[in-house]
mmCIF file of C-alpha atoms and ligand atoms in Angstrom:
data_model
loop_
_atom_site.group_PDB
_atom_site.id
_atom_site.type_symbol
_atom_site.label_atom_id
_atom_site.label_comp_id
_atom_site.label_asym_id
_atom_site.label_seq_id
_atom_site.Cartn_x
_atom_site.Cartn_y
_atom_site.Cartn_z
ATOM 1 C CA MET M 1 105.567 121.891 131.790
ATOM 2 C CA ARG M 2 103.601 124.080 129.414
ATOM 3 C CA PRO M 3 100.540 122.206 128.852
ATOM 4 C CA LEU M 4 100.802 122.406 125.104
ATOM 5 C CA PHE M 5 101.119 119.441 122.706
ATOM 6 C CA ALA M 6 100.324 117.562 119.868
ATOM 7 C CA THR M 7 99.232 114.173 119.686
ATOM 8 C CA ILE M 8 99.726 112.022 116.447
ATOM 9 C CA SER M 9 97.658 108.777 115.907
ATOM 10 C CA THR M 10 99.674 106.349 114.001
ATOM 11 C CA ALA M 11 96.447 104.127 113.461
ATOM 12 C CA ALA M 12 94.419 107.104 111.949
ATOM 13 C CA LEU M 13 97.473 107.704 109.378
ATOM 14 C CA LYS M 14 96.947 103.553 108.411
ATOM 15 C CA HIS M 15 93.020 104.238 108.438
ATOM 16 C CA ASN M 16 93.523 106.897 105.940
ATOM 17 C CA LEU M 17 95.874 104.701 103.804
ATOM 18 C CA SER M 18 93.167 102.002 103.793
ATOM 19 C CA VAL M 19 90.826 104.995 102.440
ATOM 20 C CA VAL M 20 92.845 105.949 99.782
ATOM 21 C CA ARG M 21 93.620 101.806 98.908
ATOM 22 C CA ARG M 22 89.595 101.989 98.680
ATOM 23 C CA HIS M 23 89.599 104.467 96.464
ATOM 24 C CA VAL M 24 92.318 103.381 94.138
ATOM 25 C CA PRO M 25 92.327 99.257 93.965
ATOM 26 C CA ARG M 26 94.527 99.101 90.628
ATOM 27 C CA SER M 27 96.673 101.926 91.399
ATOM 28 C CA ARG M 28 99.894 102.024 93.644
ATOM 29 C CA THR M 29 100.673 104.759 96.027
ATOM 30 C CA LEU M 30 103.308 107.178 96.858
ATOM 31 C CA ALA M 31 102.549 108.667 100.049
ATOM 32 C CA VAL M 32 103.453 112.431 99.935
ATOM 33 C CA ILE M 33 105.273 113.030 102.789
ATOM 34 C CA LYS M 34 106.978 116.395 102.016
ATOM 35 C CA ALA M 35 107.010 119.330 104.715
ATOM 36 C CA ASN M 36 107.904 116.613 107.642
ATOM 37 C CA ALA M 37 105.033 114.743 106.601
ATOM 38 C CA TYR M 38 102.232 118.021 106.976
ATOM 39 C CA GLY M 39 103.548 118.324 110.218
ATOM 40 C CA HIS M 40 103.165 114.965 111.349
ATOM 41 C CA GLY M 41 106.770 113.736 111.924
ATOM 42 C CA LEU M 42 108.986 112.210 108.527
ATOM 43 C CA MET M 43 110.136 109.188 110.392
ATOM 44 C CA ARG M 44 106.714 108.516 112.436
ATOM 45 C CA ALA M 45 104.340 108.734 109.547
ATOM 46 C CA ALA M 46 106.809 106.791 106.944
ATOM 47 C CA SER M 47 106.434 104.201 109.401
ATOM 48 C CA ALA M 48 102.625 104.160 109.929
ATOM 49 C CA LEU M 49 102.467 104.386 106.324
ATOM 50 C CA SER M 50 104.904 101.792 104.883
ATOM 51 C CA GLY M 51 102.092 99.982 103.393
ATOM 52 C CA ALA M 52 102.499 102.070 100.511
ATOM 53 C CA GLU M 53 104.557 101.160 97.431
ATOM 54 C CA GLY M 54 106.667 104.492 97.736
ATOM 55 C CA TYR M 55 106.710 108.006 99.324
ATOM 56 C CA ALA M 56 107.393 111.431 98.006
ATOM 57 C CA LEU M 57 108.568 114.552 99.146
ATOM 58 C CA LEU M 58 111.135 117.154 97.971
ATOM 59 C CA GLU M 59 114.183 117.139 100.649
ATOM 60 C CA LEU M 60 117.173 114.951 99.674
ATOM 61 C CA ASP M 61 118.550 114.624 103.167
ATOM 62 C CA ALA M 62 114.936 113.354 104.403
ATOM 63 C CA ALA M 63 114.869 110.615 101.261
ATOM 64 C CA VAL M 64 118.313 109.504 102.626
ATOM 65 C CA ALA M 65 117.725 109.401 105.757
ATOM 66 C CA LEU M 66 114.239 107.055 104.965
ATOM 67 C CA ARG M 67 116.634 104.790 103.062
ATOM 68 C CA GLU M 68 119.268 104.824 106.078
ATOM 69 C CA ALA M 69 116.247 103.765 107.993
ATOM 70 C CA GLY M 70 115.633 100.841 105.907
ATOM 71 C CA PHE M 71 112.701 101.822 104.068
ATOM 72 C CA GLY M 72 113.296 100.142 100.886
ATOM 73 C CA GLN M 73 110.008 101.263 98.836
ATOM 74 C CA ARG M 74 110.154 103.913 96.071
ATOM 75 C CA ILE M 75 111.283 107.063 96.941
ATOM 76 C CA LEU M 76 110.444 110.196 94.901
ATOM 77 C CA LEU M 77 111.618 113.578 95.027
ATOM 78 C CA LEU M 78 109.356 115.709 93.659
ATOM 79 C CA GLU M 79 111.249 118.703 92.728
ATOM 80 C CA GLY M 80 113.847 116.599 91.303
ATOM 81 C CA LEU M 81 117.529 117.699 91.366
ATOM 82 C CA PHE M 82 118.406 121.277 92.310
ATOM 83 C CA GLU M 83 121.848 120.817 91.737
ATOM 84 C CA PRO M 84 124.158 118.480 89.493
ATOM 85 C CA ARG M 85 126.426 117.301 92.678
ATOM 86 C CA GLU M 86 123.401 116.219 94.160
ATOM 87 C CA LEU M 87 123.116 113.348 91.498
ATOM 88 C CA PRO M 88 125.710 110.913 92.901
ATOM 89 C CA GLU M 89 123.789 110.429 95.974
ATOM 90 C CA ILE M 90 120.385 110.141 94.513
ATOM 91 C CA VAL M 91 122.175 107.192 92.179
ATOM 92 C CA ARG M 92 123.793 105.787 95.561
ATOM 93 C CA HIS M 93 120.513 105.657 97.703
ATOM 94 C CA GLY M 94 118.341 104.176 94.498
ATOM 95 C CA LEU M 95 115.972 107.381 94.438
ATOM 96 C CA ALA M 96 113.665 108.583 91.622
ATOM 97 C CA ILE M 97 113.129 112.070 90.677
ATOM 98 C CA VAL M 98 110.595 114.050 89.121
ATOM 99 C CA VAL M 99 112.541 115.787 85.842
ATOM 100 C CA HIS M 100 110.728 119.012 85.285
ATOM 101 C CA GLY M 101 112.705 121.408 83.330
ATOM 102 C CA ARG M 102 115.433 121.714 80.259
ATOM 103 C CA ASP M 103 118.144 122.639 83.143
ATOM 104 C CA GLN M 104 117.686 119.275 85.048
ATOM 105 C CA LEU M 105 118.093 117.490 81.579
ATOM 106 C CA ARG M 106 121.147 118.938 81.522
ATOM 107 C CA MET M 107 122.215 118.027 84.566
ATOM 108 C CA LEU M 108 121.219 114.149 83.586
ATOM 109 C CA ASP M 109 124.131 114.534 81.328
ATOM 110 C CA GLU M 110 126.753 114.017 84.025
ATOM 111 C CA LEU M 111 124.557 110.251 84.439
ATOM 112 C CA PRO M 112 126.922 107.304 84.334
ATOM 113 C CA PRO M 113 125.531 104.791 82.045
ATOM 114 C CA GLY M 114 123.922 101.790 83.922
ATOM 115 C CA ALA M 115 123.054 104.520 86.818
ATOM 116 C CA ALA M 116 119.420 102.715 86.457
ATOM 117 C CA LEU M 117 117.780 106.019 87.671
ATOM 118 C CA GLU M 118 114.311 106.276 87.592
ATOM 119 C CA VAL M 119 112.420 109.379 86.184
ATOM 120 C CA PHE M 120 108.876 111.110 86.341
ATOM 121 C CA VAL M 121 108.850 113.690 83.449
ATOM 122 C CA LYS M 122 106.611 116.076 84.532
ATOM 123 C CA ILE M 123 104.305 117.971 81.974
ATOM 124 C CA ASN M 124 102.938 121.357 82.359
ATOM 125 C CA THR M 125 99.122 120.891 81.444
ATOM 126 C CA GLY M 126 98.099 124.163 82.659
ATOM 127 C CA MET M 127 99.413 124.445 86.676
ATOM 128 C CA ASN M 128 102.061 126.514 85.188
ATOM 129 C CA ARG M 129 104.284 125.922 88.009
ATOM 130 C CA LEU M 130 106.886 123.182 87.216
ATOM 131 C CA GLY M 131 107.129 120.860 84.032
ATOM 132 C CA PHE M 132 107.798 120.924 80.171
ATOM 133 C CA PRO M 133 105.637 123.063 78.291
ATOM 134 C CA PRO M 134 103.657 120.684 75.631
ATOM 135 C CA ALA M 135 106.005 122.012 73.093
ATOM 136 C CA GLN M 136 109.166 120.795 74.846
ATOM 137 C CA PHE M 137 107.998 117.806 75.655
ATOM 138 C CA PRO M 138 108.598 115.156 72.961
ATOM 139 C CA ASP M 139 112.280 116.426 72.603
ATOM 140 C CA ALA M 140 112.531 115.880 76.666
ATOM 141 C CA LEU M 141 110.960 112.773 76.435
ATOM 142 C CA ARG M 142 113.248 111.622 73.645
ATOM 143 C CA SER M 143 116.512 112.948 75.781
ATOM 144 C CA LEU M 144 115.361 110.814 78.513
ATOM 145 C CA GLN M 145 114.962 107.716 76.510
ATOM 146 C CA SER M 146 118.320 107.543 74.866
ATOM 147 C CA ASN M 147 120.301 108.530 77.999
ATOM 148 C CA PRO M 148 121.490 105.094 79.143
ATOM 149 C CA GLY M 149 121.642 105.900 82.622
ATOM 150 C CA VAL M 150 117.724 106.104 83.077
ATOM 151 C CA SER M 151 115.883 102.927 83.547
ATOM 152 C CA ARG M 152 112.641 103.796 83.991
ATOM 153 C CA ILE M 153 110.374 106.712 83.065
ATOM 154 C CA THR M 154 106.940 107.661 83.991
ATOM 155 C CA LEU M 155 104.656 110.421 82.703
ATOM 156 C CA MET M 156 103.709 112.807 85.473
ATOM 157 C CA THR M 157 101.473 116.218 85.661
ATOM 158 C CA HIS M 158 99.834 117.886 88.399
ATOM 159 C CA PHE M 159 96.438 119.257 88.643
ATOM 160 C CA ALA M 160 95.367 122.852 89.680
ATOM 161 C CA SER M 161 91.847 122.729 90.190
ATOM 162 C CA ALA M 162 90.917 119.080 91.340
ATOM 163 C CA ASP M 163 89.532 120.637 94.540
ATOM 164 C CA GLU M 164 87.023 122.866 92.538
ATOM 165 C CA ALA M 165 84.354 123.206 90.081
ATOM 166 C CA ARG M 166 86.860 123.392 87.128
ATOM 167 C CA GLY M 167 87.771 120.005 87.648
ATOM 168 C CA VAL M 168 90.712 118.165 85.755
ATOM 169 C CA GLN M 169 89.020 117.357 82.298
ATOM 170 C CA TRP M 170 90.476 120.322 80.475
ATOM 171 C CA GLN M 171 94.402 119.142 81.740
ATOM 172 C CA MET M 172 93.318 115.400 81.049
ATOM 173 C CA ASP M 173 92.608 116.276 77.688
ATOM 174 C CA LEU M 174 96.193 117.783 76.946
ATOM 175 C CA PHE M 175 97.817 114.886 78.928
ATOM 176 C CA GLU M 176 96.109 112.519 77.101
ATOM 177 C CA ARG M 177 96.987 113.922 73.808
ATOM 178 C CA LEU M 178 100.830 113.906 74.847
ATOM 179 C CA ALA M 179 100.775 110.668 76.145
ATOM 180 C CA ASN M 180 99.126 109.295 73.716
ATOM 181 C CA GLY M 181 101.130 106.288 72.321
ATOM 182 C CA ALA M 182 104.023 106.668 74.591
ATOM 183 C CA GLY M 183 103.399 103.322 76.234
ATOM 184 C CA LEU M 184 104.407 104.763 79.565
ATOM 185 C CA PRO M 185 102.951 104.748 83.043
ATOM 186 C CA ALA M 186 101.349 107.933 84.464
ATOM 187 C CA SER M 187 101.130 109.455 87.617
ATOM 188 C CA LEU M 188 98.462 111.941 87.817
ATOM 189 C CA ALA M 189 96.328 111.953 91.372
ATOM 190 C CA ASN M 190 96.447 113.890 94.277
ATOM 191 C CA SER M 191 94.007 113.710 96.898
ATOM 192 C CA ALA M 192 91.330 115.673 95.424
ATOM 193 C CA ALA M 193 91.720 113.451 92.069
ATOM 194 C CA VAL M 194 92.222 110.231 94.106
ATOM 195 C CA LEU M 195 88.477 110.959 96.177
ATOM 196 C CA ARG M 196 86.913 112.557 92.839
ATOM 197 C CA TYR M 197 88.099 111.132 89.630
ATOM 198 C CA PRO M 198 88.636 107.919 89.285
ATOM 199 C CA GLY M 199 89.490 108.028 85.749
ATOM 200 C CA THR M 200 92.979 109.901 86.672
ATOM 201 C CA HIS M 201 94.213 106.941 89.163
ATOM 202 C CA ARG M 202 96.503 105.267 86.369
ATOM 203 C CA ASP M 203 99.413 103.912 87.616
ATOM 204 C CA TRP M 204 100.493 105.872 90.293
ATOM 205 C CA VAL M 205 98.683 107.964 93.091
ATOM 206 C CA ARG M 206 100.117 110.706 95.057
ATOM 207 C CA PRO M 207 98.016 111.389 97.982
ATOM 208 C CA GLY M 208 99.217 113.879 100.901
ATOM 209 C CA ILE M 209 96.828 115.909 102.675
ATOM 210 C CA MET M 210 94.023 113.120 103.174
ATOM 211 C CA LEU M 211 96.632 110.464 104.798
ATOM 212 C CA TYR M 212 96.790 112.887 107.618
ATOM 213 C CA GLY M 213 92.790 112.998 107.659
ATOM 214 C CA CYS M 214 91.868 116.150 106.212
ATOM 215 C CA SER M 215 89.964 117.313 103.424
ATOM 216 C CA PRO M 216 91.468 118.510 100.075
ATOM 217 C CA PHE M 217 87.969 120.298 99.433
ATOM 218 C CA THR M 218 86.891 123.454 100.936
ATOM 219 C CA GLY M 219 83.250 123.276 102.905
ATOM 220 C CA SER M 220 84.127 119.740 103.641
ATOM 221 C CA THR M 221 86.174 117.738 106.556
ATOM 222 C CA GLY M 222 88.023 114.703 106.296
ATOM 223 C CA VAL M 223 85.417 112.784 108.892
ATOM 224 C CA GLU M 224 83.144 113.908 106.240
ATOM 225 C CA LEU M 225 84.904 111.842 103.947
ATOM 226 C CA GLY M 226 85.534 108.948 105.922
ATOM 227 C CA LEU M 227 89.211 109.872 107.176
ATOM 228 C CA ARG M 228 90.337 110.409 110.847
ATOM 229 C CA PRO M 229 92.167 113.318 111.577
ATOM 230 C CA ALA M 230 95.655 112.236 113.020
ATOM 231 C CA MET M 231 96.977 115.574 114.622
ATOM 232 C CA THR M 232 95.349 116.748 117.824
ATOM 233 C CA LEU M 233 96.485 119.777 119.078
ATOM 234 C CA GLU M 234 95.583 120.549 122.787
ATOM 235 C CA SER M 235 96.340 122.794 126.037
ATOM 236 C CA ARG M 236 94.956 123.956 129.035
ATOM 237 C CA LEU M 237 93.561 127.130 130.233
ATOM 238 C CA ILE M 238 96.298 128.741 132.347
ATOM 239 C CA ALA M 239 94.118 131.659 133.662
ATOM 240 C CA VAL M 240 90.368 132.469 133.961
ATOM 241 C CA ARG M 241 88.932 135.904 134.468
ATOM 242 C CA ASP M 242 86.176 137.740 134.777
ATOM 243 C CA LEU M 243 85.372 140.595 132.241
ATOM 244 C CA GLY M 244 82.724 143.351 132.522
ATOM 245 C CA ARG M 245 80.676 145.419 129.863
ATOM 246 C CA GLY M 246 83.454 147.240 127.883
ATOM 247 C CA ASP M 247 86.612 145.219 128.983
ATOM 248 C CA THR M 248 88.386 144.399 126.051
ATOM 249 C CA VAL M 249 90.748 141.133 125.570
ATOM 250 C CA GLY M 250 94.533 141.456 124.263
ATOM 251 C CA TYR M 251 96.516 143.065 121.780
ATOM 252 C CA GLY M 252 94.424 146.058 120.083
ATOM 253 C CA GLY M 253 91.379 145.593 121.960
ATOM 254 C CA LEU M 254 89.812 143.784 119.278
ATOM 255 C CA PHE M 255 87.165 142.325 121.199
ATOM 256 C CA ALA M 256 84.809 144.382 123.948
ATOM 257 C CA ALA M 257 82.646 142.609 126.368
ATOM 258 C CA GLU M 258 79.122 143.412 125.923
ATOM 259 C CA ARG M 259 77.940 142.118 129.269
ATOM 260 C CA ASP M 260 79.827 140.203 132.244
ATOM 261 C CA MET M 261 81.605 137.574 130.738
ATOM 262 C CA ARG M 262 83.957 134.686 131.816
ATOM 263 C CA VAL M 263 87.172 134.265 129.368
ATOM 264 C CA GLY M 264 89.922 131.504 129.571
ATOM 265 C CA VAL M 265 93.804 132.225 128.636
ATOM 266 C CA VAL M 266 94.820 129.230 126.471
ATOM 267 C CA ALA M 267 98.683 128.444 126.664
ATOM 268 C CA CYS M 268 98.714 128.101 122.892
ATOM 269 C CA GLY M 269 99.806 130.997 120.686
ATOM 270 C CA TYR M 270 101.368 131.772 116.940
ATOM 271 C CA ALA M 271 104.798 130.791 118.094
ATOM 272 C CA ASP M 272 103.104 127.707 118.226
ATOM 273 C CA GLY M 273 101.481 127.511 114.789
ATOM 274 C CA TYR M 274 98.421 128.801 115.523
ATOM 275 C CA PRO M 275 97.262 130.867 112.867
ATOM 276 C CA ARG M 276 97.490 134.711 114.235
ATOM 277 C CA HIS M 277 94.971 135.793 111.565
ATOM 278 C CA ALA M 278 92.168 133.739 113.366
ATOM 279 C CA PRO M 279 89.858 136.004 114.199
ATOM 280 C CA THR M 280 87.133 136.192 117.341
ATOM 281 C CA GLY M 281 84.694 133.303 116.744
ATOM 282 C CA THR M 282 87.250 130.689 115.797
ATOM 283 C CA PRO M 283 86.299 127.310 117.034
ATOM 284 C CA VAL M 284 87.507 125.841 120.172
ATOM 285 C CA GLU M 285 86.923 123.436 122.767
ATOM 286 C CA VAL M 286 86.654 123.808 126.386
ATOM 287 C CA GLU M 287 86.204 121.387 128.734
ATOM 288 C CA GLY M 288 84.640 118.927 125.839
ATOM 289 C CA ARG M 289 82.082 121.815 124.656
ATOM 290 C CA MET M 290 82.619 123.862 121.468
ATOM 291 C CA THR M 291 83.224 127.652 122.104
ATOM 292 C CA ARG M 292 84.952 130.100 120.542
ATOM 293 C CA THR M 293 88.134 132.572 120.623
ATOM 294 C CA LEU M 294 88.204 136.030 121.673
ATOM 295 C CA GLY M 295 90.504 138.785 120.567
ATOM 296 C CA ARG M 296 93.657 138.719 118.629
ATOM 297 C CA VAL M 297 95.692 135.859 118.804
ATOM 298 C CA SER M 298 99.243 136.554 120.752
ATOM 299 C CA MET M 299 102.434 134.927 120.533
ATOM 300 C CA ASP M 300 101.811 132.093 123.066
ATOM 301 C CA MET M 301 98.549 132.941 124.280
ATOM 302 C CA LEU M 302 95.037 133.135 123.155
ATOM 303 C CA CYS M 303 91.704 133.474 125.073
ATOM 304 C CA ALA M 304 88.568 131.454 124.921
ATOM 305 C CA ASP M 305 84.964 132.673 125.525
ATOM 306 C CA LEU M 306 83.819 130.364 128.699
ATOM 307 C CA ALA M 307 80.066 131.291 128.641
ATOM 308 C CA GLY M 308 78.228 128.581 128.784
ATOM 309 C CA ILE M 309 80.810 126.558 130.121
ATOM 310 C CA PRO M 310 80.679 126.969 133.900
ATOM 311 C CA GLU M 311 83.071 123.847 134.724
ATOM 312 C CA ALA M 312 85.757 125.511 133.474
ATOM 313 C CA ARG M 313 88.538 126.770 135.806
ATOM 314 C CA VAL M 314 92.655 126.698 135.496
ATOM 315 C CA GLY M 315 93.610 123.375 133.971
ATOM 316 C CA SER M 316 90.734 122.521 131.776
ATOM 317 C CA ARG M 317 91.209 120.441 128.669
ATOM 318 C CA VAL M 318 91.475 122.749 125.279
ATOM 319 C CA VAL M 319 91.346 121.312 122.002
ATOM 320 C CA LEU M 320 92.728 123.896 119.112
ATOM 321 C CA TRP M 321 92.116 121.151 116.605
ATOM 322 C CA GLY M 322 91.683 117.446 116.142
ATOM 323 C CA GLY M 323 88.958 115.710 117.694
ATOM 324 C CA GLY M 324 85.883 117.474 117.951
ATOM 325 C CA VAL M 325 87.690 120.719 116.452
ATOM 326 C CA PRO M 326 88.020 120.217 112.337
ATOM 327 C CA VAL M 327 91.263 121.812 111.452
ATOM 328 C CA GLU M 328 89.628 122.551 108.378
ATOM 329 C CA GLN M 329 87.200 124.921 110.338
ATOM 330 C CA VAL M 330 89.475 126.725 112.109
ATOM 331 C CA ALA M 331 91.856 127.178 108.943
ATOM 332 C CA GLU M 332 88.610 128.561 107.067
ATOM 333 C CA ALA M 333 88.148 130.948 109.788
ATOM 334 C CA ALA M 334 91.621 132.071 109.446
ATOM 335 C CA GLY M 335 91.568 132.285 105.851
ATOM 336 C CA THR M 336 93.580 129.407 104.912
ATOM 337 C CA VAL M 337 93.652 125.798 104.195
ATOM 338 C CA GLY M 338 94.294 122.812 106.784
ATOM 339 C CA TYR M 339 97.498 121.879 104.957
ATOM 340 C CA GLU M 340 98.747 125.245 106.200
ATOM 341 C CA LEU M 341 98.216 124.775 109.681
ATOM 342 C CA LEU M 342 99.307 121.230 109.857
ATOM 343 C CA CYS M 343 102.789 122.196 108.223
ATOM 344 C CA ALA M 344 102.942 124.961 110.275
ATOM 345 C CA LEU M 345 102.959 123.150 114.064
ATOM 346 C CA ALA M 346 105.997 124.764 115.766
ATOM 347 C CA PRO M 347 109.306 122.574 116.494
ATOM 348 C CA ARG M 348 108.724 123.859 120.221
ATOM 349 C CA VAL M 349 105.323 121.853 120.595
ATOM 350 C CA PRO M 350 106.102 118.673 122.069
ATOM 351 C CA VAL M 351 104.857 115.718 120.118
ATOM 352 C CA ARG M 352 103.248 112.503 121.306
ATOM 353 C CA GLU M 353 102.557 109.490 119.264
ATOM 354 C CA ARG M 354 99.780 107.259 120.331
ATOM 355 C CA GLU M 355 98.096 104.091 118.451
HETATM 356 C C1 LIG O 1 102.187 118.024 97.731
HETATM 357 C C2 LIG O 1 101.553 117.289 96.120
HETATM 358 C C3 LIG O 1 100.988 116.130 96.193
HETATM 359 C C4 LIG O 1 99.896 116.042 97.304
HETATM 360 O O1 LIG O 1 98.835 116.904 97.244
HETATM 361 P P1 LIG O 1 97.379 116.967 97.921
HETATM 362 O O2 LIG O 1 96.524 118.053 98.018
HETATM 363 O O3 LIG O 1 98.173 116.746 99.681
HETATM 364 O O4 LIG O 1 96.822 115.524 98.270
HETATM 365 C C5 LIG O 1 100.636 115.433 94.965
HETATM 366 N N1 LIG O 1 101.775 115.819 93.955
HETATM 367 C C6 LIG O 1 102.579 116.779 94.188
HETATM 368 C C7 LIG O 1 103.597 116.931 92.854
HETATM 369 C C8 LIG O 1 102.874 117.765 95.134
HETATM 370 O O5 LIG O 1 103.700 118.421 95.015
#
């Protein structure tokens, strides 16, 4: 069997939820499990995170699957409904929806009175992606408040730079001005705001990435924030070869040996979700020792420098990320973020679950 597999630690997921709790003692948590729980498996993550008061995700079929599996917590659809015909299923399963635009408001005209639909009204405070612009918000809120099928309303916005120097205050000021006096609950904080801005916590927080043990901030790792990475991607060396000076490695011959050296061929490539843009020098662990990748990542394989690891041989364990190799550092080398690597874990990679 190909030696590549991912391990998901349910104990790490639980630990990370407890870290969220410690940061937000007075708020309720919507555990964000979109994108197959950031690659960790929807049902597995939902079970491990069942201490959360609710879940947030995008896909209606996944939300329904959660209900059918017996999860009774709040389930929020983060992009709301896309077509009117989704409404009956949303109501039947008691799902909550984000309402972010006028088209969705019109779809809610079909809502039967007594449907008891819970909505999170999204206000665009500067992200300029989804949400009612400030000028449209009062009308949108009035429309929802007068809709007899709507039972509960929470105000919501999303931060564009909670993980960066610009921060959240510029969006908070606008949110406060609009929400002021409405007397409605609010949901604002993503992981970065959970960690950095207690003033944003309010009624419901919406952490995603931190639940998986990954840092939302560039330049730091989840471990440094007290989190435990839930996913480990590991494989083995399937070949070892000796290169002489001038020999090159892989497609394009991007890496050329400056002296005699040993390289290991790892059973993991971009078709497994490893980033093709990871250049020579991306961290990787072989036989418990940190080393670097060499040359271009190919579809099913990549190469690792075995300098200083004389015990490395065919069958040596390789950690691509997780454990001693922070996914944040692999991502940074490849010009992306941990989020993308976790979500991109390919379906062909077998997943093992452990405590
Ligand atoms: C994905 C998402 C989150 C979670 O963000 P993290 O940075 O992963 O914590 C929160 N809110 C909304 C609306 C999202 O789309």
